[in-house]
Structure formats: structure tokens, C-alpha cells
Coordinates of C-alpha atoms in Angstrom, one line a residue:
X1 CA -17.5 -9.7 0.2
X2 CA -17.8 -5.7 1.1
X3 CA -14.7 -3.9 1.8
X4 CA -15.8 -3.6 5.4
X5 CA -15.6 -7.5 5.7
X6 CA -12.4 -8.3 3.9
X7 CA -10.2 -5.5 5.8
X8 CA -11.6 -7.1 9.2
X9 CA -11.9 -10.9 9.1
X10 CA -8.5 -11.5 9.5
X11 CA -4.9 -10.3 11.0
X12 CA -3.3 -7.1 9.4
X13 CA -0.3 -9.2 7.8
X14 CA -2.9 -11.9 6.4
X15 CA -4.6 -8.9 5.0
X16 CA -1.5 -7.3 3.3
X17 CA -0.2 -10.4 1.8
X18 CA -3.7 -11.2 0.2
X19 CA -3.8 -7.6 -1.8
X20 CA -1.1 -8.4 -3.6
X21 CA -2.2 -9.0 -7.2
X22 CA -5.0 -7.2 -6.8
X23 CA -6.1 -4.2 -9.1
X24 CA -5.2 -0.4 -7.3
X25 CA -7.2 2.0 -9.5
X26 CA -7.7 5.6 -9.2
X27 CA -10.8 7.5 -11.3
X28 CA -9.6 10.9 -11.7
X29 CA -12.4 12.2 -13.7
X30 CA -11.3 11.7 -16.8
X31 CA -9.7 8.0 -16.6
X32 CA -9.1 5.3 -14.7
X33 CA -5.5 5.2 -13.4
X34 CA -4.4 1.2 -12.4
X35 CA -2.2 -1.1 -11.5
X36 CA -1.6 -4.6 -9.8
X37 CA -0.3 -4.3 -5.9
X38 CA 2.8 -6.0 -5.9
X39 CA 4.1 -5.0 -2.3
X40 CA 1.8 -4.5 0.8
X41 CA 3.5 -3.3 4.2
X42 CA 1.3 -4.3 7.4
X43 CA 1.3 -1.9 10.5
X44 CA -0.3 -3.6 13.8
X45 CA -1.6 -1.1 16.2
X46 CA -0.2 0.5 19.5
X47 CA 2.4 -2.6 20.0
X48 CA 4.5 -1.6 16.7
X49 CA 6.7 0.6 17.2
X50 CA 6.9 1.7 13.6
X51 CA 2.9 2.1 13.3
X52 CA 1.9 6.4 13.6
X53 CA -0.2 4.5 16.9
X54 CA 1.7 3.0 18.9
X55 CA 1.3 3.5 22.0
X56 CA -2.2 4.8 21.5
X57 CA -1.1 8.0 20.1
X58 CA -4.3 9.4 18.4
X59 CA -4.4 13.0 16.8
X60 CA -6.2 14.2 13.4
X61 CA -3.0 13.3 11.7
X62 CA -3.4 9.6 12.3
X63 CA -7.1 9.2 12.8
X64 CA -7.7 7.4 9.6
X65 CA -6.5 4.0 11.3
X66 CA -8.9 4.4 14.5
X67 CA -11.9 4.2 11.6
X68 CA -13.5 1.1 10.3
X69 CA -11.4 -1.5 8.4
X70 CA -12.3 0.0 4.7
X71 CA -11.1 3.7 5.9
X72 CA -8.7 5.7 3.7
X73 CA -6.1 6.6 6.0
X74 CA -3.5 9.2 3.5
X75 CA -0.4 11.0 4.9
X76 CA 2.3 13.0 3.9
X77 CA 6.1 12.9 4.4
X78 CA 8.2 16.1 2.8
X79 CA 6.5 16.4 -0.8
X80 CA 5.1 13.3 -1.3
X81 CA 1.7 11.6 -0.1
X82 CA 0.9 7.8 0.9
X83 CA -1.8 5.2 0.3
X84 CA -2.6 3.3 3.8
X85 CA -6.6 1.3 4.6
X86 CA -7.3 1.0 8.0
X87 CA -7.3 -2.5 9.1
X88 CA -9.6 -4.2 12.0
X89 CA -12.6 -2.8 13.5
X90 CA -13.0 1.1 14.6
X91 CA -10.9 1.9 17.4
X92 CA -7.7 -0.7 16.9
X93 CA -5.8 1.3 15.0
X94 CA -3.9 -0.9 12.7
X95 CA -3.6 -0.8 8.5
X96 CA -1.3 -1.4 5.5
X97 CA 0.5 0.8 3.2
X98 CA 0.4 0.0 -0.5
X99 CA 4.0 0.5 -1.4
X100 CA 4.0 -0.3 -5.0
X101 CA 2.2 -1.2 -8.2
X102 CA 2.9 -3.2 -11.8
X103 CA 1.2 -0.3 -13.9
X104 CA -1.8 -1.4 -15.8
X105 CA -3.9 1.5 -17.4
X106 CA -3.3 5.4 -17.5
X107 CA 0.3 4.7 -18.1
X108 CA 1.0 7.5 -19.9
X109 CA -1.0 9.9 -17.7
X110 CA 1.4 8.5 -14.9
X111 CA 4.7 9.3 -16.7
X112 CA 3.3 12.7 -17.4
X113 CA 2.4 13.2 -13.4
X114 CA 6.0 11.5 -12.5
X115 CA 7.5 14.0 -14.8
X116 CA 8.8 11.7 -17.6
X117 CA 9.8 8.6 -15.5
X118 CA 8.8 5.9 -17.2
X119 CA 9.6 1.9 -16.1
X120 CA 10.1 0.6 -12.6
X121 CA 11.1 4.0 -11.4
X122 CA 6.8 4.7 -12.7
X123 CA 5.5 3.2 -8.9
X124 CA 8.4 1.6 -7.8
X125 CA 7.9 3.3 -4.3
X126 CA 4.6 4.3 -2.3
X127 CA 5.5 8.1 -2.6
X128 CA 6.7 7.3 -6.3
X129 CA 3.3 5.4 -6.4
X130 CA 0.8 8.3 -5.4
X131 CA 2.6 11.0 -7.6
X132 CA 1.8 9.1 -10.9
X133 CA -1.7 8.8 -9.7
X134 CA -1.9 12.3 -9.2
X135 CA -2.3 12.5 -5.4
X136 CA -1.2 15.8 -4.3
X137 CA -3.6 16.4 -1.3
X138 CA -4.8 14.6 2.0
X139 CA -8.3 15.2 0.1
X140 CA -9.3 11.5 0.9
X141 CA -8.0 10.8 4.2
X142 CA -10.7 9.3 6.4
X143 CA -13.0 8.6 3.6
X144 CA -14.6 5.1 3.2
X145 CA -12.8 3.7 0.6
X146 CA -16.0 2.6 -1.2
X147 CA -17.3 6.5 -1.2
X148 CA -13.6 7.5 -2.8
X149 CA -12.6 7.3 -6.2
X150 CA -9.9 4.7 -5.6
X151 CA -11.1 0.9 -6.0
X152 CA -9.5 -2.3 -4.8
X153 CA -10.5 -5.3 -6.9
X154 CA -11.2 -7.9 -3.8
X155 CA -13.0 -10.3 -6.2
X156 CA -10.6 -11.1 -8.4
X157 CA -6.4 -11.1 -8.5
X158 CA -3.8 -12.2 -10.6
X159 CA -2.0 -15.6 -9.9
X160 CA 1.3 -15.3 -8.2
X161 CA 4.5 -17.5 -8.0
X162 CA 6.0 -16.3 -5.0
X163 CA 4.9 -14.2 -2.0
X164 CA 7.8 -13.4 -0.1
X165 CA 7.7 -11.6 3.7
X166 CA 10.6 -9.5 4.0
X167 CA 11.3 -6.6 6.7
X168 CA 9.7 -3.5 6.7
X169 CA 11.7 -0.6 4.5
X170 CA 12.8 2.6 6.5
X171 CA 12.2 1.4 10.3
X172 CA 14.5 3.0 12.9
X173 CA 16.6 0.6 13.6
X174 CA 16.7 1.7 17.4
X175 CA 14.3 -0.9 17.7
X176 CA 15.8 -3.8 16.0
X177 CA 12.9 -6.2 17.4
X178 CA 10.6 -3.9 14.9
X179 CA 12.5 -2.9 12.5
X180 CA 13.7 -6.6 11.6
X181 CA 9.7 -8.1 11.6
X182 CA 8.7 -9.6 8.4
X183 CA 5.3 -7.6 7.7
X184 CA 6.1 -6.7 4.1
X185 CA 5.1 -8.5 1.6
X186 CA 5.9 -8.7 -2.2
X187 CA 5.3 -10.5 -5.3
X188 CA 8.7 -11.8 -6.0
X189 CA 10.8 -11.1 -8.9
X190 CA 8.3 -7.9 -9.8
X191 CA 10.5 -5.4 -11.2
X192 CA 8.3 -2.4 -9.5
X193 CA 8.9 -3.9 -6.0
X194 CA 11.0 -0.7 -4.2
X195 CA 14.2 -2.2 -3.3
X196 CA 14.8 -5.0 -5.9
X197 CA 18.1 -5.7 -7.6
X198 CA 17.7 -6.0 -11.3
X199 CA 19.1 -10.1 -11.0
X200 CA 16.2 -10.7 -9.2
X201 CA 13.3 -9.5 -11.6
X202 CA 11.6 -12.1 -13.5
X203 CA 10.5 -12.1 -17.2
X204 CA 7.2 -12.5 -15.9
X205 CA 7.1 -10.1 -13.0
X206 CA 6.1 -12.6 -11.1
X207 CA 2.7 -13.5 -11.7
X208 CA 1.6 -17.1 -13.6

């Protein structure tokens, strides 16, 4: 399966839950900068009120999710930058933000980039998240994420006990139809999932 095909074939929210456990990495030049997704947010198009498109609103600041299922599509908010992949075929502008990962490799590279955090508080957030990668620019916005130096292992994943679909984190609550939809999805008991309370975090963060 190409990246093309497996950000396509199926709804947003089925494509969100099924990257968790898979490998994030980042090739900075120098190493390889990784970590398992352990919470995947889905946005579906110009119906969700909380999506940058809905409504059909199309500019070159949301253009990324009008591309091909595969595409980059990378924003900023104040200082910090997020990870989103278009979703669907061109033109349906839909995708999923990678809010967090379980570090793997490059750990100490991503303390240095977070300024000494070290722990959950590493990736424990998707602005958190793209800081210890080193992701200070919209450099890779629009790219094809198989021409960019990020990778998503959609071969392989680790096992999981428990996905869990909770609401989304940050939706104006103006909206509460929206705001309260289940369309983020976490490894449960994963100690870098962003708004987890410490009795909830398993030995085993979750995976088998």
C-alpha cells in the first residue's frame, strides 16, 4: 500500500484511528527523529465546523487539505507549528492532525529542541510535538509526504490494548454539536496522550 492509497480508501476517522501505533519519523539530516502516534484527531471537510474548510473556505493558508490524500498540510498557531495529512481525494478537503507521540529515537535531540523538557511534557501536545522535531517553518506544507523527509510506517504498527474516541481538544464550544464529536482518537493509558491524568497512564503505555 502507497501513501496515496491508505489516506484515501477509507473515512477520515477510520484513517486517524488506524495511525495510531504507527512510527512518526522525521530525517533532519543528521538523524532520524521518531516516535509511535498515540493520538490522531480527524477533520471532515466543509461540514465540520472545526475543520480550517468548512464551508469551502480555500486560501493558501489551508490549501494543503484540497491536495491528494498523502499531502503535508502544516500550519502555525502563535509560535508553534502543526503536523496535519490531507485525507480523501484532491479537492475534499478533509485530514488529521497528529497530536502526539510515545518518543522512540532522537530523544535526546528532542529534549535539546524542547529546551530541556524531558518525559510526557517531550510530545505530549501536537505544537509540543513539532518543536522537539525541530519544525520551525511551514517549509513542508503542500509537499507529498513521500517527497518530505517525514515517514509514516503504514506497514507495520505496534499492538494496542485500547483505542479510545474521545472529543476533539480546543473546539469552540459555540458549536456544541462539533465540539462534542468523538473524532479523536488515542491509545489509552499512553502517558504522552495531551490531556491525560497521571491515574490513567498504564505501565505499558498502552501497547501489548
Amino acid at each position: 500500500m502507497n501513501y496515496t492509497e491508505f489516506f484515501t480508501n477509507r473515512s477520515t476517522s477510520e484513517i486517524s484511528k488506524d495511525l495510531l501505533g504507527r512510527t512518526l519519523s522525521y530525517n533532519n539530516g543528521e538523524e532520524i527523529l521518531s516516535g509511535t502516534i498515540v493520538e490522531a484527531e480527524a477533520y471532515v471537510g466543509v461540514k465540520d465546523r472545526a475543520a480550517h474548510s468548512y464551508g469551502g473556505r480555500r486560501s493558501p493558508a489551508n490549501e494543503g487539505l484540497y491536495r491528494p490524500g498523502g499531502s503535508l498540510y502544516i500550519y502555525s498557531q502563535r509560535q508553534y507549528f502543526f503536523f496535519d495529512v490531507s485525507c480523501q481525494e484532491e479537492g475534499e478537503p478533509q485530514g488529521v492532525l497528529i497530536r502526539a507521540i510515545d518518543p522512540l529515537t532522537g530523544i535526546d535531540t528532542m529534549i535539546k529542541n524542547r529546551s530541556g523538557k524531558t518525559g510526557p511534557l517531550l510530545t505530549n501536545g501536537p505544537g509540543k510535538m513539532m518543536q522537539a522535531l525541530g519544525i520551525t517553518s511551514r517549509k513542508w506544507d503542500l509537499v507529498d509526504l513521500a517527497d518530505s523527509p517525514f515517514d509514516i510506517d503504514i506497514d507495520h504498527k505496534r499492538e494496542i490494548e485500547e483505542i479510545v474516541a474521545l472529543p476533539r481538544v480546543g473546539i469552540n464550544q459555540s458549536n456544541p454539536e462539533w465540539a462534542q464529536k468523538k473524532l479523536r482518537f488515542i491509545v489509552s493509558g499512553n502517558p504522552y496522550v495531551s490531556d491525560i491524568k497521571k491515574k490513567d497512564i498504564k505501565k505499558n503505555h498502552g501497547f501489548i
